[in-house]
Structures are given as structure tokens and as C-alpha cells.
PDB file of C-alpha atoms in Angstrom:
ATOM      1  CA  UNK I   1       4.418 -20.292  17.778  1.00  0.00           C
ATOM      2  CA  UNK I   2       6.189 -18.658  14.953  1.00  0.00           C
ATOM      3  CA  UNK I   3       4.594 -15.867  12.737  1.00  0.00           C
ATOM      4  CA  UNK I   4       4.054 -17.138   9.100  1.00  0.00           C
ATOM      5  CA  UNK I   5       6.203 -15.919   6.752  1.00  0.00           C
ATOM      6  CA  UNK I   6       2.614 -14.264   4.862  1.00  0.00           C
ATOM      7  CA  UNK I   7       1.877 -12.344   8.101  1.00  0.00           C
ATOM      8  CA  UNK I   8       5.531 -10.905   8.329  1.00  0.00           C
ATOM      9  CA  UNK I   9       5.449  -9.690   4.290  1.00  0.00           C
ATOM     10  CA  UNK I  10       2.346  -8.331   4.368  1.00  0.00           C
ATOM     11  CA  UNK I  11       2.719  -6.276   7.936  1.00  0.00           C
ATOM     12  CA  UNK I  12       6.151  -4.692   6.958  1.00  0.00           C
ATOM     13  CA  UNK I  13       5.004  -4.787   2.843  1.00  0.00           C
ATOM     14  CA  UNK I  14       1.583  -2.573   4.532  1.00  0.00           C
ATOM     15  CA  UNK I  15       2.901  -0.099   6.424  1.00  0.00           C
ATOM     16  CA  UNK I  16       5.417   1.212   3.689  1.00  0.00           C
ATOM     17  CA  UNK I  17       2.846   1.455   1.310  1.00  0.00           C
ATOM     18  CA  UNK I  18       1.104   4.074   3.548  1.00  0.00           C
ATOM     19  CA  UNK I  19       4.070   6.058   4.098  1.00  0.00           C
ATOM     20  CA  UNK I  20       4.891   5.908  -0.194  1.00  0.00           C
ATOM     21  CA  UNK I  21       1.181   6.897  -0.530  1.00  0.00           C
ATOM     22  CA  UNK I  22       1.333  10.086   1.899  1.00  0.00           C
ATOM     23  CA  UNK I  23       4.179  11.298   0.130  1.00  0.00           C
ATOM     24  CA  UNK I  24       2.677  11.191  -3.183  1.00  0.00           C
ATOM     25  CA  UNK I  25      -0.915  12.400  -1.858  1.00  0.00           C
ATOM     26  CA  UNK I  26       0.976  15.687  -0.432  1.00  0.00           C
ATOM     27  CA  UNK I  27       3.596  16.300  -2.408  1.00  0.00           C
ATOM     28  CA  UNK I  28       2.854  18.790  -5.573  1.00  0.00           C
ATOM     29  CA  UNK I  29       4.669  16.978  -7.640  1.00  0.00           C
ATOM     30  CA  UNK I  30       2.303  14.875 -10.059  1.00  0.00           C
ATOM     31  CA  UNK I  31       2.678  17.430 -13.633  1.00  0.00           C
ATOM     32  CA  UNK I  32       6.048  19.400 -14.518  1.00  0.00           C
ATOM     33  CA  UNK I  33       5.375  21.718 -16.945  1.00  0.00           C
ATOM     34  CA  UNK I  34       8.272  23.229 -18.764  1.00  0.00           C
ATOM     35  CA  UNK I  35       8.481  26.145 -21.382  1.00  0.00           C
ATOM     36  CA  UNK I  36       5.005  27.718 -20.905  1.00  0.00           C
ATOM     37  CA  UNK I  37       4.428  31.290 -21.482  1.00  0.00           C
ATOM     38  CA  UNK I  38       6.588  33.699 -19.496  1.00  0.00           C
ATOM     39  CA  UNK I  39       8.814  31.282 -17.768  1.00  0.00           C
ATOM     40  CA  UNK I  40      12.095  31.089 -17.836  1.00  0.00           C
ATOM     41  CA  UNK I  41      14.491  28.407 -19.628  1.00  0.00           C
ATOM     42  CA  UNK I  42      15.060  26.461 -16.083  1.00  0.00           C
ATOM     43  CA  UNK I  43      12.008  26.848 -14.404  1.00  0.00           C
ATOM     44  CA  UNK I  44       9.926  23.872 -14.060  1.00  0.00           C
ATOM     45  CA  UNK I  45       6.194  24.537 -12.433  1.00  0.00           C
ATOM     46  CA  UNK I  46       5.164  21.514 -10.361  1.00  0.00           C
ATOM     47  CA  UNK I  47       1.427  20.630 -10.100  1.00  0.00           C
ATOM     48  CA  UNK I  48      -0.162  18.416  -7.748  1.00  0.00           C
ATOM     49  CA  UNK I  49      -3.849  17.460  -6.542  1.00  0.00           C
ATOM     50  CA  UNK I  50      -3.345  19.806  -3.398  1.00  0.00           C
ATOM     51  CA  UNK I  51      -0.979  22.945  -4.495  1.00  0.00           C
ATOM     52  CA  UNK I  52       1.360  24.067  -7.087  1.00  0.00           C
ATOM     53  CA  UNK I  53       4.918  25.052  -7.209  1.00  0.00           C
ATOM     54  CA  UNK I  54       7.219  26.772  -9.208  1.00  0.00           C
ATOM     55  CA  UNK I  55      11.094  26.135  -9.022  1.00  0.00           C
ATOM     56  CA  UNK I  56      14.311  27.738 -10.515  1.00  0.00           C
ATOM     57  CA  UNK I  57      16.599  24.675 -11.349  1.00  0.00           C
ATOM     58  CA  UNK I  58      19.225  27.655 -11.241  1.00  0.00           C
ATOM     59  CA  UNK I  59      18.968  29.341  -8.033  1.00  0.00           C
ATOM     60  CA  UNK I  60      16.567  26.500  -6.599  1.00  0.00           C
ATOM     61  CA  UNK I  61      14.527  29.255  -5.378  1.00  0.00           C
ATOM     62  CA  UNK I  62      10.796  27.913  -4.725  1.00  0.00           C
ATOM     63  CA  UNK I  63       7.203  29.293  -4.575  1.00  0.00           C
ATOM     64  CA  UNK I  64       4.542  27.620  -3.768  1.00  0.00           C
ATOM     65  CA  UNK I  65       0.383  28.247  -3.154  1.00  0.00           C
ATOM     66  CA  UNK I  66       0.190  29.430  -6.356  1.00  0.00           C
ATOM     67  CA  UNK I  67      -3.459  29.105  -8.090  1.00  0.00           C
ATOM     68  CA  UNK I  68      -4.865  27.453 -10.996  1.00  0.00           C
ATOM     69  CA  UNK I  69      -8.319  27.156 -11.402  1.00  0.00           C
ATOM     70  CA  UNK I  70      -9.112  25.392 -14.660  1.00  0.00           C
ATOM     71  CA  UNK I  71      -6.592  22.662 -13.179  1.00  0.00           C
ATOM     72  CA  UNK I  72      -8.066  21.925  -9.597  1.00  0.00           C
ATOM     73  CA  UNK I  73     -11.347  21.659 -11.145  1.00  0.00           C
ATOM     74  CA  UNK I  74     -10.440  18.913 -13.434  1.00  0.00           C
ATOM     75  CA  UNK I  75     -12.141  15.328 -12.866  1.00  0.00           C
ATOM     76  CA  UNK I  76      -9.595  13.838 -12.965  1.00  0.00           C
ATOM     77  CA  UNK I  77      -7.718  15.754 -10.343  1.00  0.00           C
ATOM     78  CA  UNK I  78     -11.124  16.079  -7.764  1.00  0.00           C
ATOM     79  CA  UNK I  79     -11.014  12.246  -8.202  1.00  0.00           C
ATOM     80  CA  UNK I  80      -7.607  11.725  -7.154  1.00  0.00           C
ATOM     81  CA  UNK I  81      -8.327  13.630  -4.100  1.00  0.00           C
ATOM     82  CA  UNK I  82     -10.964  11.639  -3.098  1.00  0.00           C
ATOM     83  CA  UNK I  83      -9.458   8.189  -3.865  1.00  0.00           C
ATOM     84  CA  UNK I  84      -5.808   8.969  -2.606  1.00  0.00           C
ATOM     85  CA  UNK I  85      -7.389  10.024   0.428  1.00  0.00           C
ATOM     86  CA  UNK I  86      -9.962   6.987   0.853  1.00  0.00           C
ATOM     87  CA  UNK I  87      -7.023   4.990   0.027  1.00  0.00           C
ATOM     88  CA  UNK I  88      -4.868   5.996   2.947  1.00  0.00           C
ATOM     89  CA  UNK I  89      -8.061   5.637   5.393  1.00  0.00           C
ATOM     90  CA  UNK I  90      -8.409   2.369   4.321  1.00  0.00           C
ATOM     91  CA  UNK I  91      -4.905   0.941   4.422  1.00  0.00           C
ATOM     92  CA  UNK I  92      -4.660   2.627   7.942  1.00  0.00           C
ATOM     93  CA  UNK I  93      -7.844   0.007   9.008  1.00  0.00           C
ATOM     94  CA  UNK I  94      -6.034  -2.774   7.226  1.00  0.00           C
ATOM     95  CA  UNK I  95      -3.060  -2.338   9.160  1.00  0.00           C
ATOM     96  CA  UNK I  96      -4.802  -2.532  12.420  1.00  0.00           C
ATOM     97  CA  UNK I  97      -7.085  -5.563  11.663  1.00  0.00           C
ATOM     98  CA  UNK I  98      -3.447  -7.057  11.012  1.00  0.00           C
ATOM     99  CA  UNK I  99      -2.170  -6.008  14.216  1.00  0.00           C
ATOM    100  CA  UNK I 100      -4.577  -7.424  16.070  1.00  0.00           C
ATOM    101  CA  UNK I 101      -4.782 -10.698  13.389  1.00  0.00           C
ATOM    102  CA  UNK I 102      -0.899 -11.220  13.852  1.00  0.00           C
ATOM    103  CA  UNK I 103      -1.241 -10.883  17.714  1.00  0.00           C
ATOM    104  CA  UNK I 104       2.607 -10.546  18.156  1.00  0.00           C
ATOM    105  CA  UNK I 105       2.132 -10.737  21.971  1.00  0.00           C
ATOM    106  CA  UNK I 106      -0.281 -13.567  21.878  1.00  0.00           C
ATOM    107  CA  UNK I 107       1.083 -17.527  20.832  1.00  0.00           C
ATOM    108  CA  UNK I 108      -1.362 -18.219  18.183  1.00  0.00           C
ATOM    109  CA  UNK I 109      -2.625 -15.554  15.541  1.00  0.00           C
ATOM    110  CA  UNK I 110      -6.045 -14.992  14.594  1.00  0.00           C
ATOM    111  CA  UNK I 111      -5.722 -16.513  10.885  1.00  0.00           C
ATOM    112  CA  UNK I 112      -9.251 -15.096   9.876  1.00  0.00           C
ATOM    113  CA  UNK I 113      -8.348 -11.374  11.289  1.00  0.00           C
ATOM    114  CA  UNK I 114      -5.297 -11.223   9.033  1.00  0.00           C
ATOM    115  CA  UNK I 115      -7.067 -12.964   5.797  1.00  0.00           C
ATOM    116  CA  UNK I 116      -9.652 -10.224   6.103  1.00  0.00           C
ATOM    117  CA  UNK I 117      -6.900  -7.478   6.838  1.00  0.00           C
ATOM    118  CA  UNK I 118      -5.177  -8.212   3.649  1.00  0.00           C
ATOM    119  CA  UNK I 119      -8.259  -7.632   1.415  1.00  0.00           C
ATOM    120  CA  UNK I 120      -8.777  -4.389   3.044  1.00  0.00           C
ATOM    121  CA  UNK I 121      -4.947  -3.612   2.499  1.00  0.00           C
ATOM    122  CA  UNK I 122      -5.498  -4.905  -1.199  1.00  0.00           C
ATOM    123  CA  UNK I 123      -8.595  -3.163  -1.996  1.00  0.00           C
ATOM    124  CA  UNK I 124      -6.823   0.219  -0.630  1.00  0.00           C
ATOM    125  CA  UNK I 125      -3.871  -0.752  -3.079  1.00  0.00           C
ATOM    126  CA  UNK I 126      -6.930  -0.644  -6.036  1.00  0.00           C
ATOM    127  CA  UNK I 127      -8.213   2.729  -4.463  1.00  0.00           C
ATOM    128  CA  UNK I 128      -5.070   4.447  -4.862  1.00  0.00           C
ATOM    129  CA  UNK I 129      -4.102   2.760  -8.116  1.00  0.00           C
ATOM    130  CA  UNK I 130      -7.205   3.674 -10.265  1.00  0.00           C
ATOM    131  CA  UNK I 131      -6.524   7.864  -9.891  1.00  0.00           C
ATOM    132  CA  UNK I 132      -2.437   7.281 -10.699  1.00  0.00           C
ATOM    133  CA  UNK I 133      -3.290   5.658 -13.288  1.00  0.00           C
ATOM    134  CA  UNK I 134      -5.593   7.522 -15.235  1.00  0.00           C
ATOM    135  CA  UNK I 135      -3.652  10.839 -13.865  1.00  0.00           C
ATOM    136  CA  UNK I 136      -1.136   9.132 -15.819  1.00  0.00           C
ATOM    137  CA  UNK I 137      -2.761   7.857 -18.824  1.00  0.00           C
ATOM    138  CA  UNK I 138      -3.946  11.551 -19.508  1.00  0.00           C
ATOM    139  CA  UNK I 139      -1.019  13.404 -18.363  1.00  0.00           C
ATOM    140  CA  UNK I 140      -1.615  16.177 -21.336  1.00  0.00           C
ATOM    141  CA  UNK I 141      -5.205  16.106 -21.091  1.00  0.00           C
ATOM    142  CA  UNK I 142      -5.330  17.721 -17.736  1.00  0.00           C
ATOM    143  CA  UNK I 143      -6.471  21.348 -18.514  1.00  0.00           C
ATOM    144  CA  UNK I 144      -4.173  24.068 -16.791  1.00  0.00           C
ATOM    145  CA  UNK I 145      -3.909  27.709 -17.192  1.00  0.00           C
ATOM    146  CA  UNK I 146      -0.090  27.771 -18.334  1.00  0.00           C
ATOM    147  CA  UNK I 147      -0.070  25.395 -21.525  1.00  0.00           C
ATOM    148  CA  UNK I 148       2.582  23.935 -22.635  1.00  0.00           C
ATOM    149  CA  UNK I 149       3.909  21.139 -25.129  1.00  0.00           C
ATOM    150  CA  UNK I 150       6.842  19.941 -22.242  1.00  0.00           C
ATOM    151  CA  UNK I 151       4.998  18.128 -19.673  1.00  0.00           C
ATOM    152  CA  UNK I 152       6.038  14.912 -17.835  1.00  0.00           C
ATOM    153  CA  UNK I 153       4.859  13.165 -15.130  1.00  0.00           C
ATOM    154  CA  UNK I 154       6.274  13.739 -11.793  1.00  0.00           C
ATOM    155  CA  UNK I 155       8.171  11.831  -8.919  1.00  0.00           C
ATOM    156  CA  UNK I 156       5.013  11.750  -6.946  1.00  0.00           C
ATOM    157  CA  UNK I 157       3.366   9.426  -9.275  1.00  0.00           C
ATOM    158  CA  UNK I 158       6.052   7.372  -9.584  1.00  0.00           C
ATOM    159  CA  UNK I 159       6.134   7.037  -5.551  1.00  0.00           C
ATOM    160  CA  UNK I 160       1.924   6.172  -5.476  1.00  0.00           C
ATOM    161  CA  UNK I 161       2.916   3.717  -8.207  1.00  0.00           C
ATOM    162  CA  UNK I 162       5.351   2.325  -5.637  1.00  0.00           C
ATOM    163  CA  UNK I 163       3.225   2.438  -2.839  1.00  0.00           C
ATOM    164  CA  UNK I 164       0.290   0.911  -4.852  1.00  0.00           C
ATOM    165  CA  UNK I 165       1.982  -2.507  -5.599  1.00  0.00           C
ATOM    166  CA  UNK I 166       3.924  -2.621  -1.622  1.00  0.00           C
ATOM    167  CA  UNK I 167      -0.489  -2.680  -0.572  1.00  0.00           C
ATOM    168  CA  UNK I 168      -0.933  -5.174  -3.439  1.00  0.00           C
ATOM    169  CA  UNK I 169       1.546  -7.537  -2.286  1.00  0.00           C
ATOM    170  CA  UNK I 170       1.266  -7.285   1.060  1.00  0.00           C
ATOM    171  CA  UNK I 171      -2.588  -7.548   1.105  1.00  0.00           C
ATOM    172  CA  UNK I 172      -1.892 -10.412  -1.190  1.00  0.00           C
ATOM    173  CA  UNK I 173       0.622 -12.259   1.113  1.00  0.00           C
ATOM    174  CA  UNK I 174      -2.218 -11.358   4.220  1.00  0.00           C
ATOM    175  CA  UNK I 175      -4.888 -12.828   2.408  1.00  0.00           C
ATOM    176  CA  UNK I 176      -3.121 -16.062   2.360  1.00  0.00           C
ATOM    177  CA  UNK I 177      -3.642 -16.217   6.018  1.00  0.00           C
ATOM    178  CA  UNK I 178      -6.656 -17.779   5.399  1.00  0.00           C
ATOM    179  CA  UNK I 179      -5.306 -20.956   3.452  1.00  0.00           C
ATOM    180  CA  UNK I 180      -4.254 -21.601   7.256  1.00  0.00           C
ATOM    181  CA  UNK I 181      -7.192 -20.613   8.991  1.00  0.00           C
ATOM    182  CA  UNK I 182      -9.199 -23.332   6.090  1.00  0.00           C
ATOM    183  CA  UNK I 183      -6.476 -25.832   7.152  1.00  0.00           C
ATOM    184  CA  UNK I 184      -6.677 -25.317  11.138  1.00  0.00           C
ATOM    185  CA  UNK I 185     -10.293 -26.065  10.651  1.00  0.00           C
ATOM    186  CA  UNK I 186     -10.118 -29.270   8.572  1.00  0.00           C
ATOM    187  CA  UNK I 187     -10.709 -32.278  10.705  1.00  0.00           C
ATOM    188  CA  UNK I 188      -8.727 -34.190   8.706  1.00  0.00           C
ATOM    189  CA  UNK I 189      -5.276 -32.345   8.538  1.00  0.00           C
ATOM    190  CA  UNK I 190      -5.749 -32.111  12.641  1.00  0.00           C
ATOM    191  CA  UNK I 191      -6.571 -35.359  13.192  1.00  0.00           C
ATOM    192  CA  UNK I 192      -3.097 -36.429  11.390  1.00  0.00           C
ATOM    193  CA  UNK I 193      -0.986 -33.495  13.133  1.00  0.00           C
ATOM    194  CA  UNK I 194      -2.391 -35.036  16.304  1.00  0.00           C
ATOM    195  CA  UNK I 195      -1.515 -38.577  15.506  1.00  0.00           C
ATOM    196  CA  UNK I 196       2.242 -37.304  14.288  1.00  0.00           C
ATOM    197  CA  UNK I 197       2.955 -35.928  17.231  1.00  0.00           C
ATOM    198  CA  UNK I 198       1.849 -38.811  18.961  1.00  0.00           C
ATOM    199  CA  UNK I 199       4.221 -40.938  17.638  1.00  0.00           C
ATOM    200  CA  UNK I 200       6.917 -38.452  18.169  1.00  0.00           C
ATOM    201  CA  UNK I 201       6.211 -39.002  22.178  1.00  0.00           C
ATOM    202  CA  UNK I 202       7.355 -41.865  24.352  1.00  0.00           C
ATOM    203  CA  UNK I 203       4.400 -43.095  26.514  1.00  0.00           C
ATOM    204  CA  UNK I 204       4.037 -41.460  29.749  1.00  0.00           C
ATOM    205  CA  UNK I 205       3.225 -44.779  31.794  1.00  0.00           C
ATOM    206  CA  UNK I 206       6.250 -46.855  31.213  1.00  0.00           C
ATOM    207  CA  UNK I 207       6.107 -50.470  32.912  1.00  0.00           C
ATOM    208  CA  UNK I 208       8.901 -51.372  35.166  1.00  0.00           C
ATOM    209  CA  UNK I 209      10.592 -54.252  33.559  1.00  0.00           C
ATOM    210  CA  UNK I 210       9.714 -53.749  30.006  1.00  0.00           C
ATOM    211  CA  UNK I 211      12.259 -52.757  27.469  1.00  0.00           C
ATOM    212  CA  UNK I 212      11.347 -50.577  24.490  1.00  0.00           C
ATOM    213  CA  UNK I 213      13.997 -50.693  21.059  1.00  0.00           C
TER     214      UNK I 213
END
């Protein structure tokens, strides 16, 4: 039997997500702040929820580790810890409920495996949503020792963002597994697949002598 189109979307859609989702927990790239005290014209400092960098646009020299209390102990930021990494322990459990739902090596897939699968994958798509989005929302509320009136939000936002909506969809598209799994259990639709095919086959147990049109 052929995977459903749902099960393919949602298993490639899943997978990445996770991969967007690492790369924006990790990198420290959430803030860039520009033109604070004592920096220089082309340095940009880089703030994430896990470290901090500073970069020369110039020389592309870059330091990183450096510290910032007032930041890290925003709620914003302790939340987005939290959730981003939640997030990413969920979607890894979604993805392996679908695995064994799609059951690539098997000739029928387990329909209610991969409907559940896709509203763990969608929920972590919510998890990791919620803290990118407020981040966002108060991008120059976020207290930091080096103030400044230049601050933008950084590419690793804009790759959770991604990542967020590639889990939407493709716990979405999973979750429509279960439209099949409703319709393999209705006696009804089986009973007419049944009696389709049936007519599609010539009868075993043919008479000698009779002639069929």
C-alpha cells in the first residue's frame, strides 16, 4: 500500500522543523544591538537566550561568552529557555510516534499512531511559537546592560518563526491521518470498497460451456 500523501508532508514537514528550531534555540542571535555605549560604528553585539556575542562587521573578528546579567534574568528570556527547549523534546516524540504510525517497512500504516503524532508535532509547533513571539513583540523591552535605541531582531528568530509553521503544517497534515483511520472503521465505506472490488473480479468457478460478454 502506498503512504498517504498527509503522512509523507508531515514526516519530511517534522523533521525540518526540529533542525530550524535547534538552530534558533543555540544560536545567539535573537537581539542586535547597535550604537550602545563604547562600541564602535560596525560592531553589532548579538544576544541570545543562551550566550552573547559581539562582532566587528569590519574585521569580522568575534567574541563570545560575554555576560549580561539584567538580560538573562529577564522573563521573557528564562521563558524562552524553557519553551524552546520543551518544544524540541516534544517534536522529537512526535517524530517517532510517526515513525512507527507511517510503518514504512510494514504494508498498512497505523492511521491512529500518526493522527496522534501530528498533535504532538502541532502542539510542539505552539510551544516554540508562544516565546518567539512575545521575544518579538517586546524586542525593546528586554532589559540589557548596554542600552541602546538600534535594536532589531535577529536571524534566529526569524529561523524559530520558520521552524514553528514547518511543525504546524506538518502536525496539521499528520493529524489528518485520522480522517482515514474514521473511514477504515466505518462499516459502511468497507462494505462498498468490498463490493467494488468484487465486481472488478471475474468469478473464480467458471462453468465449462458457459460464455460470459
Amino acid at each position: 500500500m502506498r503512504t498517504p500523501a498527509v503522512m509523507v508532508i508531515g514526516i519530511v514537514l517534522a523533521p525540518c522543523g526540529l533542525i530550524f528550531l535547534i538552530t534558533a534555540t543555540a544560536a545567539p542571535a535573537w537581539r542586535n544591538v547597535r550604537k550602545y555605549e563604547g562600541a564602535a560604528e560596525d560592531e553589532v553585539r548579538q544576544q541570545g537566550i543562551w550566550d552573547i556575542c559581539e562582532e566587528s562587521e569590519s574585521t569580522h573578528s568575534r567574541q563570545c561568552g560575554l555576560t549580561d546579567t539584567d538580560y538573562f534574568k529577564a522573563q521573557v528570556v528564562q521563558m524562552a529557555r524553557g519553551m524552546m527547549i520543551a518544544s524540541l523534546a516534544v517534536t522529537a516524540l512526535g517524530i517517532g510516534l510517526a515513525s512507527l504510525g507511517i510503518r514504512c517497512w510494514d504494508e498498512d500504516p497505523n492511521y491512529l499512531l500518526s493522527g496522534l503524532s501530528g498533535l504532538v508535532i502541532f502542539a510542539a509547533g505552539v510551544l516554540s511559537i508562544i516565546p518567539l513571539s512575545w521575544y518579538t513583540n517586546n524586542i525593546n523591552d528586554v532589559p540589557t546592560a548596554t542600552q541602546s535605541s538600534d535594536m532589531r531582531v535577529g536571524y534566529a528568530v526569524a529561523l524559530g518563526f520558520i521552524g514553528s509553521c514547518f511543525e504546524l503544517m506538518g502536525g496539521f497534515s499528520l493529524v489528518l491521518s485520522f480522517f482515514h483511520f474514521c473511514k477504515k472503521k466505518d462499516p459502511a465505506s468497507n462494505y462498498y470498497a468490498n463490493r467494488s472490488n468484487n465486481k472488478t473480479q471475474h468469478p473464480r468457478n467458471m462453468r465449462k460451456g458457459n460464455n460470459y460478454v
